[in-house]
Coordinates of C-alpha atoms in Angstrom, one line a residue:
M1 CA 145.7 227.2 -106.3
A2 CA 146.7 229.2 -103.3
T3 CA 145.6 232.5 -104.9
R4 CA 142.0 233.6 -104.8
A5 CA 139.9 233.2 -107.9
L6 CA 138.9 236.6 -109.5
W7 CA 135.9 235.1 -111.4
K8 CA 134.0 231.9 -111.4
G9 CA 131.6 230.6 -114.1
H10 CA 131.4 228.2 -116.9
L11 CA 133.4 227.6 -120.1
S12 CA 131.0 226.7 -122.8
V13 CA 131.6 225.3 -126.3
G14 CA 128.2 224.4 -127.9
E15 CA 126.6 221.9 -125.6
L16 CA 129.8 221.1 -123.8
S17 CA 130.3 223.1 -120.6
C18 CA 132.4 222.9 -117.4
A19 CA 132.9 225.1 -114.3
V20 CA 136.0 227.2 -114.4
A21 CA 137.8 229.8 -112.3
L22 CA 140.0 232.7 -113.5
Y23 CA 143.1 233.7 -111.6
A24 CA 145.4 236.7 -112.2
A25 CA 148.4 235.5 -114.2
A26 CA 150.4 238.7 -113.5
T27 CA 150.4 241.1 -110.6
T28 CA 152.1 244.4 -109.6
S29 CA 151.5 243.8 -105.8
D30 CA 155.1 243.0 -105.1
R31 CA 156.3 246.4 -106.4
V32 CA 157.5 249.0 -103.9
S33 CA 154.5 251.3 -103.1
F34 CA 154.2 254.5 -101.1
H35 CA 151.7 256.4 -99.0
I36 CA 151.4 260.2 -99.0
V37 CA 152.6 261.4 -95.5
N38 CA 152.6 264.8 -93.8
R39 CA 156.3 265.7 -93.5
K40 CA 155.6 267.7 -90.3
T41 CA 153.5 265.2 -88.3
G42 CA 154.4 261.9 -90.0
N43 CA 150.7 261.1 -90.4
R44 CA 149.2 259.8 -93.6
V45 CA 147.3 262.3 -95.7
R46 CA 143.7 261.7 -96.7
R47 CA 142.5 262.6 -100.2
E48 CA 139.6 265.0 -100.4
Y49 CA 137.5 266.2 -103.3
V50 CA 136.9 269.9 -103.5
D51 CA 134.8 272.1 -105.7
E52 CA 136.9 273.4 -108.6
E53 CA 135.4 276.9 -108.4
T54 CA 134.7 277.4 -104.7
G55 CA 137.5 275.4 -103.3
K56 CA 135.2 273.9 -100.7
P57 CA 135.1 270.2 -99.8
V58 CA 132.3 268.2 -101.5
D59 CA 130.4 265.6 -99.4
R60 CA 130.3 262.1 -100.7
D61 CA 126.5 262.2 -101.2
D62 CA 127.0 265.3 -103.5
Q63 CA 129.6 263.6 -105.7
V64 CA 128.2 262.4 -109.0
K65 CA 129.8 261.3 -112.3
G66 CA 129.5 263.6 -115.2
Y67 CA 130.3 263.5 -118.9
E68 CA 131.5 266.7 -120.4
T69 CA 129.6 267.6 -123.6
S70 CA 131.2 271.0 -124.0
K71 CA 133.5 273.2 -122.0
G72 CA 132.0 273.4 -118.5
N73 CA 128.8 271.6 -119.4
Y74 CA 128.2 268.1 -118.1
V75 CA 125.6 265.4 -118.4
L76 CA 125.2 264.1 -114.8
L77 CA 124.7 260.3 -114.3
E78 CA 123.3 258.9 -111.0
P79 CA 124.8 255.7 -109.6
D80 CA 121.7 253.7 -110.2
E81 CA 121.6 254.8 -113.9
I82 CA 125.2 253.7 -114.4
A83 CA 124.4 250.4 -112.6
A84 CA 121.5 249.8 -115.0
A85 CA 123.8 250.1 -118.0
V86 CA 126.1 247.3 -116.8
P87 CA 125.3 244.2 -118.9
E88 CA 123.7 241.3 -117.1
S89 CA 126.1 238.5 -116.5
D90 CA 125.3 234.8 -117.0
K91 CA 128.7 233.8 -115.7
T92 CA 129.6 232.1 -118.9
L93 CA 132.7 232.1 -121.1
A94 CA 131.0 231.3 -124.3
V95 CA 133.4 230.2 -127.1
E96 CA 132.3 231.8 -130.4
S97 CA 135.0 230.5 -132.7
F98 CA 138.4 228.8 -133.0
V99 CA 141.2 230.5 -134.9
L100 CA 145.0 230.1 -135.4
C101 CA 146.9 232.0 -132.7
D102 CA 148.9 233.8 -135.4
D103 CA 145.7 235.2 -136.8
V104 CA 145.4 237.5 -133.7
D105 CA 147.7 240.5 -133.7
T106 CA 149.5 240.7 -130.3
V107 CA 148.7 244.4 -130.2
Y108 CA 145.2 243.4 -129.1
F109 CA 146.4 241.4 -126.0
D110 CA 145.4 243.0 -122.7
K111 CA 145.5 241.2 -119.4
P112 CA 146.4 237.5 -118.9
Y113 CA 144.5 235.1 -116.7
F114 CA 145.0 231.4 -115.8
V115 CA 141.9 229.3 -116.3
A116 CA 141.5 226.1 -114.3
P117 CA 138.6 223.7 -113.4
A118 CA 136.5 225.1 -110.6
D119 CA 135.9 221.7 -109.1
E120 CA 136.6 218.0 -109.5
A121 CA 133.4 217.4 -111.5
A122 CA 134.6 219.8 -114.2
E123 CA 138.1 218.3 -114.8
E124 CA 137.2 215.8 -117.5
A125 CA 135.2 218.2 -119.7
F126 CA 137.9 220.8 -119.1
A127 CA 140.6 218.4 -120.3
V128 CA 138.6 217.5 -123.4
M129 CA 138.4 221.2 -124.5
R130 CA 142.1 221.8 -123.7
E131 CA 143.4 218.7 -125.5
G132 CA 141.1 219.4 -128.5
M133 CA 142.6 222.8 -128.9
R134 CA 146.1 221.5 -128.4
K135 CA 145.7 218.7 -131.1
K136 CA 144.1 221.1 -133.6
K137 CA 146.7 223.8 -132.8
V138 CA 144.0 226.5 -132.4
V139 CA 142.9 229.0 -129.8
A140 CA 139.4 229.9 -128.7
L141 CA 137.7 233.3 -128.9
A142 CA 135.2 233.6 -126.1
R143 CA 133.0 236.4 -124.7
A144 CA 131.9 237.0 -121.2
V145 CA 130.9 239.8 -118.8
L146 CA 134.0 240.4 -116.8
F147 CA 134.2 243.2 -114.2
R148 CA 131.1 244.9 -115.5
R149 CA 132.1 244.9 -119.2
V150 CA 131.5 242.5 -122.1
R151 CA 135.0 241.3 -123.0
T152 CA 136.4 239.0 -125.7
L153 CA 139.1 236.6 -124.5
L154 CA 141.6 234.6 -126.4
I155 CA 142.0 231.2 -124.7
R156 CA 144.9 228.7 -125.3
P157 CA 146.3 225.6 -123.7
R158 CA 148.9 226.2 -121.1
G159 CA 150.4 223.2 -119.3
S160 CA 147.6 221.4 -117.5
G161 CA 145.3 224.4 -117.7
L162 CA 144.4 227.3 -120.0
L163 CA 145.7 230.8 -120.5
A164 CA 143.2 233.5 -121.3
N165 CA 144.0 237.0 -122.5
T166 CA 141.4 239.7 -122.6
L167 CA 141.6 241.5 -125.9
N168 CA 141.6 245.3 -126.5
F169 CA 138.6 246.6 -128.4
D170 CA 139.2 247.6 -132.0
Y171 CA 138.6 251.3 -131.2
E172 CA 141.2 251.1 -128.5
V173 CA 144.0 250.0 -130.8
R174 CA 145.6 252.8 -132.8
A175 CA 146.6 252.4 -136.4
A176 CA 150.3 251.6 -136.9
D177 CA 150.4 254.2 -139.7
D178 CA 149.9 256.9 -137.1
A179 CA 153.3 256.1 -135.7
F180 CA 155.1 254.8 -138.8
D181 CA 153.7 257.1 -141.5
A182 CA 156.7 259.5 -141.4
V183 CA 159.3 256.6 -141.3
P184 CA 161.0 256.4 -144.7
E185 CA 161.3 253.2 -146.7
M186 CA 165.0 252.4 -146.8
K187 CA 166.8 249.5 -148.4
I188 CA 169.8 248.2 -146.4
K189 CA 172.2 246.0 -148.2
G190 CA 175.8 245.1 -148.6
E191 CA 178.3 245.2 -145.6
M192 CA 175.9 247.2 -143.4
L193 CA 173.2 244.4 -143.7
D194 CA 175.8 241.7 -143.2
L195 CA 177.1 243.3 -140.0
A196 CA 173.6 243.7 -138.7
K197 CA 172.9 240.0 -139.3
H198 CA 176.3 239.0 -137.7
I199 CA 175.4 241.0 -134.6
I200 CA 172.0 239.3 -134.4
D201 CA 173.6 235.8 -134.8
T202 CA 176.2 236.4 -132.0
K203 CA 173.4 237.7 -129.7
S204 CA 171.0 234.8 -130.3
G205 CA 169.6 233.3 -127.1
T206 CA 166.4 232.1 -125.5
F207 CA 163.6 233.9 -123.7
D208 CA 164.2 233.8 -120.0
P209 CA 162.0 236.2 -118.0
S210 CA 163.8 235.5 -114.8
A211 CA 166.8 237.4 -116.2
F212 CA 164.8 240.6 -116.5
D213 CA 165.4 242.9 -113.6
D214 CA 163.3 245.9 -112.5
R215 CA 166.2 248.3 -111.7
Y216 CA 163.9 251.1 -110.6
D217 CA 162.0 249.0 -108.1
A218 CA 165.3 247.5 -106.8
A219 CA 166.7 251.0 -106.4
L220 CA 163.6 252.1 -104.5
A221 CA 163.8 249.1 -102.2
E222 CA 167.5 249.7 -101.4
L223 CA 166.7 253.4 -100.8
V224 CA 164.0 252.6 -98.3
K225 CA 166.2 250.0 -96.6
A226 CA 169.1 252.5 -96.3
K227 CA 167.0 255.2 -94.8
A228 CA 165.4 252.8 -92.4
E229 CA 168.8 251.7 -91.2
G230 CA 170.1 255.3 -91.1
R231 CA 172.8 254.6 -93.7
E232 CA 174.3 257.3 -95.9
I233 CA 172.7 257.3 -99.3
E234 CA 175.1 257.5 -102.2
K235 CA 173.8 259.3 -105.3
P236 CA 174.2 257.1 -108.4
K237 CA 176.7 258.3 -111.0
R238 CA 175.0 259.2 -114.3
K239 CA 176.7 258.0 -117.5
R240 CA 177.7 260.8 -119.8
E241 CA 176.1 260.8 -123.2
G242 CA 178.2 259.0 -125.8
K243 CA 179.5 260.9 -128.8
V244 CA 177.8 260.6 -132.1
I245 CA 179.8 258.2 -134.4
D246 CA 179.5 256.9 -137.9
L247 CA 176.8 254.3 -138.3
M248 CA 179.1 251.9 -140.2
E249 CA 181.8 252.2 -137.6
A250 CA 179.3 251.6 -134.8
L251 CA 178.1 248.4 -136.6
R252 CA 181.7 247.2 -137.0
E253 CA 182.6 247.9 -133.3
S254 CA 179.4 246.1 -132.2
A255 CA 180.0 243.1 -134.4
A256 CA 183.6 242.8 -133.1
A257 CA 182.5 243.1 -129.5
A258 CA 179.7 240.6 -129.9
G259 CA 181.9 238.1 -131.6
K260 CA 184.6 238.4 -128.9
G261 CA 182.0 237.9 -126.1
K262 CA 180.6 234.8 -127.8
R263 CA 184.1 233.3 -128.2
N264 CA 184.9 234.0 -124.5
A265 CA 181.7 232.3 -123.4
K266 CA 182.4 229.3 -125.6
K267 CA 185.9 229.0 -124.3
A268 CA 184.8 229.2 -120.7
S269 CA 182.2 226.5 -121.3
T270 CA 184.8 224.1 -122.7
V271 CA 187.3 224.4 -119.8
S272 CA 187.1 221.3 -117.6
T273 CA 188.2 220.8 -114.1
P274 CA 191.6 218.9 -113.9
K275 CA 191.2 215.4 -112.6
R276 CA 193.0 214.5 -109.3
K277 CA 195.7 211.9 -109.6
A278 CA 194.9 208.5 -108.0
G279 CA 196.8 207.5 -104.9

């Protein structure tokens, strides 16, 4: 891989072990990013910590982490005390169990990483683990110290390698009832349900992430380019809010529009280029 490995260690299943490397499977580094600049001088601005009460700058040696136990009262923790609390790492992704992928709620998924053999000697053992999971249609739950914390990872076959997702801790995942408790139970049937199913049928497709566009980032990139080239910047026209209409009427209009779009697409795909006459 051209990218740099974020972590190297061993993937271990019982007595079977092989050297592996983790690579970031997703990155935000290509997004448009900005610096804070002094409008008057054009120079970058440096961030500085100041005392909340006195307003005076605090030297780096006097900056310490604190946990607030009550309003204005903190337990101070020294850097070496925090370092001592970091779990010792044995650089091992230790598989604890194999489960069906559907057994893990996707709400627990955190960051994705590609897992590959770290060297040629690890390739055979790596392939054994990968193909074993693929044949049994299971995923592995493993634990490792990653970036100073003990993390659980879900590992599954992905092409010639493995894909690992760190999992959120149970205390980090909120109960769905907190969001859905006030949502009433409603039975939808008859024409309304038929129209909804029709819209879904006419909008059926396949997952294609290349079709997703980041409009905000694209707009920022165009804004930067326009200003750098001295071009006039046109303000985008905002759409007016649509009027509130009857739900059934909205479903009917959506179904009609979706059906028309699908027929046009099908018609266009069946039109062939006329053949040239010989001679």
